[in-house]
GROMACS .gro file of C-alpha atoms in nm:
model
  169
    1UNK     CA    1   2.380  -0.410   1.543
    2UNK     CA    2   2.491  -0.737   1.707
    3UNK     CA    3   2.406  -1.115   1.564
    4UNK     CA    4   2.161  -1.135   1.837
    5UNK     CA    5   1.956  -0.790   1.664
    6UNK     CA    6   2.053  -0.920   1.311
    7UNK     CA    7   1.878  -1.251   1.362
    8UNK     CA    8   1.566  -1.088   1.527
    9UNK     CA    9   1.556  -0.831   1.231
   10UNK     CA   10   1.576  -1.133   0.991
   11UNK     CA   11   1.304  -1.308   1.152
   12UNK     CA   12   1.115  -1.065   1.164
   13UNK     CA   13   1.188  -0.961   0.790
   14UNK     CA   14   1.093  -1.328   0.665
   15UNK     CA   15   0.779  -1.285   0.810
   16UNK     CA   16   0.622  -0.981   0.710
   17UNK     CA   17   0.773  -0.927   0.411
   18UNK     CA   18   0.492  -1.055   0.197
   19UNK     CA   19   0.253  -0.925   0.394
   20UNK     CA   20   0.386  -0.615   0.357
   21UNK     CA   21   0.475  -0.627  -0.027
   22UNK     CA   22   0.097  -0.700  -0.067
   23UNK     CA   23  -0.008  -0.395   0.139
   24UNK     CA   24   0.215  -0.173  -0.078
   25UNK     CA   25   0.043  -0.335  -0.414
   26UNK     CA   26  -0.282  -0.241  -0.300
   27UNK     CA   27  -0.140   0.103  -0.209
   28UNK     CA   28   0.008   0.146  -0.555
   29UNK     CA   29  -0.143  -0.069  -0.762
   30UNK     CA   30   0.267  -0.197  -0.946
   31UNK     CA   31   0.404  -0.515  -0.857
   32UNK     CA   32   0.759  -0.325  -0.900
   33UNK     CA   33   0.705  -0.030  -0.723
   34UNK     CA   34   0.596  -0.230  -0.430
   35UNK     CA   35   0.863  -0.384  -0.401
   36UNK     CA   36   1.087  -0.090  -0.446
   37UNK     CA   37   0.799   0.039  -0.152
   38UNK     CA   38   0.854  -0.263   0.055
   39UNK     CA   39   1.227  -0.246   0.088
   40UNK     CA   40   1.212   0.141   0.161
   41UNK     CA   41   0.997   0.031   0.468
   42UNK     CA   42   1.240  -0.244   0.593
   43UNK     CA   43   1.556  -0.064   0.572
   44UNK     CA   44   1.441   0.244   0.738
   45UNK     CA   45   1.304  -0.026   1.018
   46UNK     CA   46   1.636  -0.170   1.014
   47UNK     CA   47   1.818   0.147   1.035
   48UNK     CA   48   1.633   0.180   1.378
   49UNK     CA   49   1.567  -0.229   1.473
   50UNK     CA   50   1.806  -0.180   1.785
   51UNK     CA   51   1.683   0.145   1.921
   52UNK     CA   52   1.305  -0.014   1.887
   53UNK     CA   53   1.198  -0.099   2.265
   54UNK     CA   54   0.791  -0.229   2.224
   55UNK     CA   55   0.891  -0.499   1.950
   56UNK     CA   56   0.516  -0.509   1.934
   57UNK     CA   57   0.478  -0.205   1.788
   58UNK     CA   58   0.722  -0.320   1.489
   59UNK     CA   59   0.382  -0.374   1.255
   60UNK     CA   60   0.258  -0.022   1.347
   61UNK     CA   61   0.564   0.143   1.269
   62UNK     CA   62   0.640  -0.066   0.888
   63UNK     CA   63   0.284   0.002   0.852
   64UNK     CA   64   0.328   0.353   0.869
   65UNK     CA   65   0.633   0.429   0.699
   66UNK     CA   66   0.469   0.214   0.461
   67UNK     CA   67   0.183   0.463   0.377
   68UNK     CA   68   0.392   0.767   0.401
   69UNK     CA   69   0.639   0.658   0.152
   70UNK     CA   70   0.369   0.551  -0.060
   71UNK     CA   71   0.192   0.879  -0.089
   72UNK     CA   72   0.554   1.052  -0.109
   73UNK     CA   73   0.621   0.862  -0.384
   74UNK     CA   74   0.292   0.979  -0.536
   75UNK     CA   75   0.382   1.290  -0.559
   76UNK     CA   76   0.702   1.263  -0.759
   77UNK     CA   77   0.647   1.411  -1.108
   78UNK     CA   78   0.790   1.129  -1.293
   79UNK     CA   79   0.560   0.894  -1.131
   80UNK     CA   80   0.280   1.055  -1.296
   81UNK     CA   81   0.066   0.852  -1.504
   82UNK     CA   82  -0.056   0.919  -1.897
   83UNK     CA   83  -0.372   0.757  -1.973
   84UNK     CA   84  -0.474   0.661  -2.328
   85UNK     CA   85  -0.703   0.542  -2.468
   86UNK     CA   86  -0.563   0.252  -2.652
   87UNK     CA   87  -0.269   0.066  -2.529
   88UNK     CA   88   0.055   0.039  -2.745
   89UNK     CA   89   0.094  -0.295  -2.769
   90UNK     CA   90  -0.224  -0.530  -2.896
   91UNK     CA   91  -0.350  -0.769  -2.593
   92UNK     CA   92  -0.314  -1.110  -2.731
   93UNK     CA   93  -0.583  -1.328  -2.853
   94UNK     CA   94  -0.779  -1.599  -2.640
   95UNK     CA   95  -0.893  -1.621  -2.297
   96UNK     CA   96  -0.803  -1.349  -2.075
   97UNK     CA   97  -0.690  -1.369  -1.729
   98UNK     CA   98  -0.859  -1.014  -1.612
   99UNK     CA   99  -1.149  -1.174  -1.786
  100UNK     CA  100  -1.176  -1.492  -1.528
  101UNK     CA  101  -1.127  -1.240  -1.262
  102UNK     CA  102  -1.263  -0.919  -1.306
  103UNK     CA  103  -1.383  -0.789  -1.007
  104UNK     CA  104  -1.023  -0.808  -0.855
  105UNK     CA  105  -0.936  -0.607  -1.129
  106UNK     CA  106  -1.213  -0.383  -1.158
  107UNK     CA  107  -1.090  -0.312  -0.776
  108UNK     CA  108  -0.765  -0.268  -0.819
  109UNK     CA  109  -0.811  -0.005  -1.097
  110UNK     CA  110  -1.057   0.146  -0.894
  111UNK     CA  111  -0.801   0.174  -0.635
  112UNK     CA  112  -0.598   0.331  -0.858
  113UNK     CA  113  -0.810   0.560  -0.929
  114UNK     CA  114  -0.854   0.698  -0.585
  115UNK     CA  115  -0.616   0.960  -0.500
  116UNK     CA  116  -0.335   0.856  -0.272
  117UNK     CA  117  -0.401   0.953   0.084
  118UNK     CA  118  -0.785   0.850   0.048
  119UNK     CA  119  -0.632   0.499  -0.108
  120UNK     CA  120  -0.428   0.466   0.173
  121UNK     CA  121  -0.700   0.529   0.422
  122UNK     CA  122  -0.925   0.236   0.244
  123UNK     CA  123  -0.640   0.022   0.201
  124UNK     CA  124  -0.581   0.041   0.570
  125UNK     CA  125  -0.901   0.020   0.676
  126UNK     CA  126  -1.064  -0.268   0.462
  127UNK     CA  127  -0.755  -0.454   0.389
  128UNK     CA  128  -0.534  -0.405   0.667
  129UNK     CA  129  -0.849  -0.436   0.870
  130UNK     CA  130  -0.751  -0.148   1.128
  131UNK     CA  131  -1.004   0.034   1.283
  132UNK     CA  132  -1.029   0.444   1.245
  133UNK     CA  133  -0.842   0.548   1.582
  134UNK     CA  134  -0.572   0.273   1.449
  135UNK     CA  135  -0.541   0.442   1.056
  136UNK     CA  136  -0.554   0.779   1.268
  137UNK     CA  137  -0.239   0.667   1.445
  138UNK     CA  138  -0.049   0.527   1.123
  139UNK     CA  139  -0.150   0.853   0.942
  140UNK     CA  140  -0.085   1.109   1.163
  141UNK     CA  141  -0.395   1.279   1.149
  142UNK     CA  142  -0.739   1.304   1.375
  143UNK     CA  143  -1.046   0.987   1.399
  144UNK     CA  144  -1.245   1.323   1.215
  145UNK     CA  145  -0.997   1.321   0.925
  146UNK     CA  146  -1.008   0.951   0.886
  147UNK     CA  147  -1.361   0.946   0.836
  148UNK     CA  148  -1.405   1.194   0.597
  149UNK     CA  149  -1.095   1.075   0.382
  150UNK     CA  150  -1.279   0.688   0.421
  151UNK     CA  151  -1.604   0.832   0.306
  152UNK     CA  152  -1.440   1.046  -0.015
  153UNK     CA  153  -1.229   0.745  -0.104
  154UNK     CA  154  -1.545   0.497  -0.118
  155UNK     CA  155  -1.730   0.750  -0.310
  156UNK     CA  156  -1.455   0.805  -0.581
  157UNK     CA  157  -1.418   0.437  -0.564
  158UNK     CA  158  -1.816   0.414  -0.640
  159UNK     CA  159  -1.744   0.636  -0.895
  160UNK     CA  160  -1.447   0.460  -1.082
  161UNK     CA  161  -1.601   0.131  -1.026
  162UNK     CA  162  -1.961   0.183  -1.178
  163UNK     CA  163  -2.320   0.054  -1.028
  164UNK     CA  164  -2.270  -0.254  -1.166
  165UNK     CA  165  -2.019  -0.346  -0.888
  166UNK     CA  166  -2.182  -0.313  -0.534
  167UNK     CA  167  -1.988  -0.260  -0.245
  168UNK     CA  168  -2.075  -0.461   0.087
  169UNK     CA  169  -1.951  -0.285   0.373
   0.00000   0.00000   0.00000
């Protein structure tokens, strides 16, 4: 790449790249792994920055590699989780942060509890805002799909949530 593409891509870089480190969190649910998400989405973007002709279409194509290396990552055996029931470590005494917030949190584990291509779908459609022809595009898959994947999602994130959190919209 020339300066002239180097200083575009490093515009561009500074700024989306919270924006986009805050889309993979809500995809994953780790502070850690997205970041390790986020970078995987901007060097594969900057492997291509100076073939890229609609510069508009930049978002749409982070976005997407975004998701797909999300639910890639997903499925990598040592990224399984263990749940127990107690933690290994005591939490410390006093007031507790999740406490002062809970319904982020309850939402966020909720999210996590969703499995990955449905999370993605809700993540892109009530965080990212698109509509369902836009997560369509992003995902690679048909409106149809979209919908039904939106509708499972909510309902297993009804169902790790509880009734006493109510969803509006």
């Amino acid at each position: 790449m020339d300066e002239g593409d180097e200083r575009d891509f490093a515009e561009y870089f500074a700024a989306k790249r919270d924006s986009v480190r805050r889309t993979a969190y809500l995809l994953c649910g780790d502070w850690h792994r997205a970041d390790d998400l986020a970078q995987t989405a901007f060097v594969a973007l900057h492997r291509k920055w100076n073939r890229i002709r609609d510069r508009a279409a930049t978002d749409a194509y982070v976005r997407k590699t975004l998701v797909r290396a999300s639910i890639d990552e997903s499925r990598r055996p040592w990224r399984r989780e263990r749940h127990v029931e107690q933690l290994p470590e005591p939490e410390p005494a006093g007031t507790r942060l999740d406490d002062q917030v809970a319904t982020r949190a309850d939402l966020l584990a909720g999210l996590r509890a969703v499995p990955p291509k449905q999370r993605a779908v809700l993540v892109l459609r009530y965080f990212e805002g698109l509509d369902v022809a836009g997560v369509a595009k992003v995902l690679g898959c048909s409106e149809g799909n979209v919908k039904s994947q939106t509708a499972r999602g909510l309902a297993n994130l009804r169902d790790a949530l509880g009734e006493e959190v109510e969803a509006g919209g």
